[in-house]
GROMACS .gro file of C-alpha atoms in nm:
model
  188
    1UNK     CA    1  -1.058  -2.423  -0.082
    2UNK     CA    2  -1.113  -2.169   0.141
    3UNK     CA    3  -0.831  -1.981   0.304
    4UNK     CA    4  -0.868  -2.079   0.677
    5UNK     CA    5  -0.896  -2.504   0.534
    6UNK     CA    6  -0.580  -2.395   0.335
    7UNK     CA    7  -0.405  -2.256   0.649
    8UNK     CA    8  -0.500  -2.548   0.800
    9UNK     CA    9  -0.409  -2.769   0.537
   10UNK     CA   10  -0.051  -2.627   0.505
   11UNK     CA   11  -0.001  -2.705   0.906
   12UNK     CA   12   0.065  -3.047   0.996
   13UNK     CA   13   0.068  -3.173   1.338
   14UNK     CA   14   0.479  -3.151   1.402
   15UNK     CA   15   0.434  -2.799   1.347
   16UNK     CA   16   0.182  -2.761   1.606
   17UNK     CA   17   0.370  -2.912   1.901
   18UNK     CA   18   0.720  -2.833   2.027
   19UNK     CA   19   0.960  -3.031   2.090
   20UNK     CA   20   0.949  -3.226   2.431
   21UNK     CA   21   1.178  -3.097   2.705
   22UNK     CA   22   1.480  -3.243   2.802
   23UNK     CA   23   1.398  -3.284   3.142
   24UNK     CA   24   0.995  -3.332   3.146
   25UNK     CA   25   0.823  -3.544   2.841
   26UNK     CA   26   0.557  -3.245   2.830
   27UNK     CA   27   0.473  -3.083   2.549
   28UNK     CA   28   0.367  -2.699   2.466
   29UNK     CA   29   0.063  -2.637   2.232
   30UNK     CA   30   0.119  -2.344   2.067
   31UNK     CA   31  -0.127  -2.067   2.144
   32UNK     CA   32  -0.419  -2.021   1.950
   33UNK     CA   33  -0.506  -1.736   1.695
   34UNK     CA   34  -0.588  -1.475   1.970
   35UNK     CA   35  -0.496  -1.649   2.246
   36UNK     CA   36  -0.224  -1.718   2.559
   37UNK     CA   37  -0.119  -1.996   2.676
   38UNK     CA   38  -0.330  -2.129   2.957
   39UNK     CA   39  -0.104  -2.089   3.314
   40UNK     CA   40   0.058  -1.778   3.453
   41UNK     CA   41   0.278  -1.565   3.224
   42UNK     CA   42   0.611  -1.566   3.237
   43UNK     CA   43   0.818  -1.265   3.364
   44UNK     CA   44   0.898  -1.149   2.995
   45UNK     CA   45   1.249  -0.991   3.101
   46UNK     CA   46   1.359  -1.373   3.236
   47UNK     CA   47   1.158  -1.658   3.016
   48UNK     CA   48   1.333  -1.832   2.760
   49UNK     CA   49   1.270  -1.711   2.356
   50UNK     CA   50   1.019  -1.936   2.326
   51UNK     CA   51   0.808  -1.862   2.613
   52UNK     CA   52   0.832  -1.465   2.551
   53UNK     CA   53   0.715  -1.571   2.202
   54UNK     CA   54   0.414  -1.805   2.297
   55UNK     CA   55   0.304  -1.571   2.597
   56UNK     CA   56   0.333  -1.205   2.416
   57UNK     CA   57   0.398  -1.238   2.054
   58UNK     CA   58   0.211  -1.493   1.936
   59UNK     CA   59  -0.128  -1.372   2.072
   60UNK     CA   60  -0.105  -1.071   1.897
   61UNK     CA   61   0.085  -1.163   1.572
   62UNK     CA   62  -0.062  -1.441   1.472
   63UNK     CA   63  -0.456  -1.345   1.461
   64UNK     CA   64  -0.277  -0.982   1.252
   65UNK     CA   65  -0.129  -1.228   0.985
   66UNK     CA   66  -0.443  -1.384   0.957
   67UNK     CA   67  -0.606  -1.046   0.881
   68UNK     CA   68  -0.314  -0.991   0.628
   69UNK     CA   69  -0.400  -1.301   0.464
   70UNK     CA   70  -0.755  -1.249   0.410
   71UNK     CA   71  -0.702  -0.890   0.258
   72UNK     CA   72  -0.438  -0.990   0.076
   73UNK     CA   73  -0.668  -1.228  -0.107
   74UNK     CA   74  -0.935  -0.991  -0.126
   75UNK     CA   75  -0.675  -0.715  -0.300
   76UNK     CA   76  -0.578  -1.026  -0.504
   77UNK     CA   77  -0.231  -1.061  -0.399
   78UNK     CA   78  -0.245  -1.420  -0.501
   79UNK     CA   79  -0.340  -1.387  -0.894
   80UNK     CA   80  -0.056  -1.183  -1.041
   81UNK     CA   81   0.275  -1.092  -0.976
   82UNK     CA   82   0.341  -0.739  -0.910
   83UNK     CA   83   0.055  -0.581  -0.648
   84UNK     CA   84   0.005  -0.228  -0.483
   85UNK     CA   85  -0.097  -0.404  -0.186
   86UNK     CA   86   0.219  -0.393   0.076
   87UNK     CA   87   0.178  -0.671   0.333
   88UNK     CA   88   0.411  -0.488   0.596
   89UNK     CA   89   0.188  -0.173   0.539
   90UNK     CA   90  -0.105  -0.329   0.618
   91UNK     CA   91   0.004  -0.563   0.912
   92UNK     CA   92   0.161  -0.192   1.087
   93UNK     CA   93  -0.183  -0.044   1.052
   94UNK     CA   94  -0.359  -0.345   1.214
   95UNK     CA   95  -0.165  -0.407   1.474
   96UNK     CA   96  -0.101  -0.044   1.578
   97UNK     CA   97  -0.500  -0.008   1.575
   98UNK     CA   98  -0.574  -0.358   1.754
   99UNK     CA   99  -0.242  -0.208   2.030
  100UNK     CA  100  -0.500  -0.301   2.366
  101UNK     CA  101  -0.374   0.080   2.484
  102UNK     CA  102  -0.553   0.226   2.186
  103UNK     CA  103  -0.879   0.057   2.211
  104UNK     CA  104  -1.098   0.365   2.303
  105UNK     CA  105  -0.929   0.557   2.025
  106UNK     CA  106  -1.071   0.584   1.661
  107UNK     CA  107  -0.912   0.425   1.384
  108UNK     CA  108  -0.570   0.582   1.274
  109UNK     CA  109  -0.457   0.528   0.876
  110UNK     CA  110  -0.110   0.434   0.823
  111UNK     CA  111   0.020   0.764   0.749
  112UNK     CA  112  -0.127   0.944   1.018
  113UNK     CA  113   0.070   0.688   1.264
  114UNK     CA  114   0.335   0.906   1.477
  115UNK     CA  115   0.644   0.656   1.446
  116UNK     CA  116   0.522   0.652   1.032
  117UNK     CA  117   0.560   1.002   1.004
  118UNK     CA  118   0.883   1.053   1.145
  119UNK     CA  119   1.032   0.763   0.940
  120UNK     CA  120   0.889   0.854   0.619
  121UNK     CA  121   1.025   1.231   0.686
  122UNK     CA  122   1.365   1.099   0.662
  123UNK     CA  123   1.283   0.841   0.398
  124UNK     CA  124   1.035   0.862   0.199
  125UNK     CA  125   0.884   0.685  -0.041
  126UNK     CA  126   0.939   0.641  -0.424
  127UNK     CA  127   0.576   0.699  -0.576
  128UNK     CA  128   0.357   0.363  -0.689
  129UNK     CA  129   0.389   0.310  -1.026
  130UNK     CA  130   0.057   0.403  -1.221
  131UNK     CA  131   0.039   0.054  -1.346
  132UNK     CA  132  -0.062  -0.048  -0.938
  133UNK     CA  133  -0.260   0.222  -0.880
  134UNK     CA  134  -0.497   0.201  -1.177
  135UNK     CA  135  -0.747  -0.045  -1.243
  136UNK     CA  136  -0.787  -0.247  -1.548
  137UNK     CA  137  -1.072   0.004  -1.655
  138UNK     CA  138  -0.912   0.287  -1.571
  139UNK     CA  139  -0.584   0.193  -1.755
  140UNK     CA  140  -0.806   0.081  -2.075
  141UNK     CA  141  -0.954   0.443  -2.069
  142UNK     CA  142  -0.595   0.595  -2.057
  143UNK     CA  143  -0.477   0.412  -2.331
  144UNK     CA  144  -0.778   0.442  -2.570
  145UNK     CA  145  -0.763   0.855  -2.505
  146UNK     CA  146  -0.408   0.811  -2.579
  147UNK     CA  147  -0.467   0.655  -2.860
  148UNK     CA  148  -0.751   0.874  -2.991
  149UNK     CA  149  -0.551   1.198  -2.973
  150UNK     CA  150  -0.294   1.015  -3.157
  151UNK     CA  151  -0.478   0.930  -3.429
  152UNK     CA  152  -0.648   1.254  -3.440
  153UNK     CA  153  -0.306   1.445  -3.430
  154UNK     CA  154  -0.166   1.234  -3.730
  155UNK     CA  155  -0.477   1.359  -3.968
  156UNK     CA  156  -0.348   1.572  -4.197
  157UNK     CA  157  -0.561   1.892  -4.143
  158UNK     CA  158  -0.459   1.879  -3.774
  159UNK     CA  159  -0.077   1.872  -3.871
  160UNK     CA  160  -0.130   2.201  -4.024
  161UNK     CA  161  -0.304   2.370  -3.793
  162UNK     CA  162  -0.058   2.275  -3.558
  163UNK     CA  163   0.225   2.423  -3.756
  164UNK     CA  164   0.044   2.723  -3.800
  165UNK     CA  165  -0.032   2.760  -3.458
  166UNK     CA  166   0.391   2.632  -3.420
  167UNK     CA  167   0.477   2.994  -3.649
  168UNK     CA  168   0.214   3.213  -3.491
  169UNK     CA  169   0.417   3.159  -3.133
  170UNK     CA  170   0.751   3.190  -3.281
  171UNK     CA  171   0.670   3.490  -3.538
  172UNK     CA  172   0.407   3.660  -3.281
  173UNK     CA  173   0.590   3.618  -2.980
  174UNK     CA  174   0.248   3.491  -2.856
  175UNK     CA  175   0.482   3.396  -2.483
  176UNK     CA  176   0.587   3.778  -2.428
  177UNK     CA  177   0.252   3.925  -2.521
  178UNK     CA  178   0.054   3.707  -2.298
  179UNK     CA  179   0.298   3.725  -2.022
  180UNK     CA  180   0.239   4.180  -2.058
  181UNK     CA  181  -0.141   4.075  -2.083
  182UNK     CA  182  -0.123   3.922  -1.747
  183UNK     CA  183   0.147   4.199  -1.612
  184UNK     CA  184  -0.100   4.451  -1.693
  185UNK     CA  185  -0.378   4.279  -1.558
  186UNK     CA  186  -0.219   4.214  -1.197
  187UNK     CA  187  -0.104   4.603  -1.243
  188UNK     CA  188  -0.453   4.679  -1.210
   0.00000   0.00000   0.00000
């Protein structure tokens, strides 16, 4: 199923209208992805909720969540549980870029936003966990190195050449010489 039948799918009817009005037996379509209600627009400092939403939130909102939902599918949001794709990162980006008073500017990322900046000065971020950021063949190379230099460090020949190497520092003072080495050198 794709995802627009699913969207569709998931919607029934109900959802789609509003409840009649008290008063008048009309009923309000909600907008469509993109789109305002046909008919003037409210005043948006004296509508009702529901009008402000229909008329100015709507429009813009609902066409960015589809855009969320389509990346998130192609970042495969929907296959596993833990993802380094963040929904409320992407949906900021889009809908600061798509803003109708930015539209003869270039594209901005996400952390070159203004208002971004200034909140992630005062809190920023813990870092992604290498598990998100790497992909599956990146993570199997990590591992298998690992795993090579292990197996190479428990052969017997290495183990003493690393203790050597362990009582040529200590005995040598290998540290302090190199450190003069480079004291000398930067004298120069």
């Amino acid at each position: 199923v794709s995802l627009e039948a699913g969207i569709l799918q998931a919607l029934d009817m109900d959802q789609l209208y509003s409840a009649p009005a008290a008063d008048t037996g009309a009923q309000y379509l909600l907008p469509v992805l993109g789109e305002a209600p046909s008919g003037d627009p409210p005043d948006p400092k004296t509508c009702s909720p529901r009008e402000y939403l229909e008329y100015y939130v709507f429009p813009v909102l609902l066409p960015g969540l589809a855009e969320l939902l389509h990346e998130a599918e192609k970042e495969k949001c929907f296959e596993g549980k833990r993802t380094k794709f963040i929904a409320s990162d992407f949906l900021t980006e889009w809908l600061y870029n798509k803003n109708p008073k930015r539209k003869d500017e270039s594209f901005t990322e996400l952390f070159s936003i203004p208002f971004v900046k200034d909140w992630l000065k005062d809190h920023p971020r813990p870092p992604i966990p290498l598990s998100l950021i790497l992909s599956e063949e990146e993570a199997s190379l990590v591992i298998q190195s690992f795993w090579r230099g292990y197996r190479v460090r428990c052969d017997s020949e290495i183990q003493e050449l690393r203790q050597w190497q362990k009582q040529l520092r200590e005995e040598k003072h290998i540290t302090k010489i190199v450190k003069k080495f480079w004291a000398k050198q930067e004298a120069k």
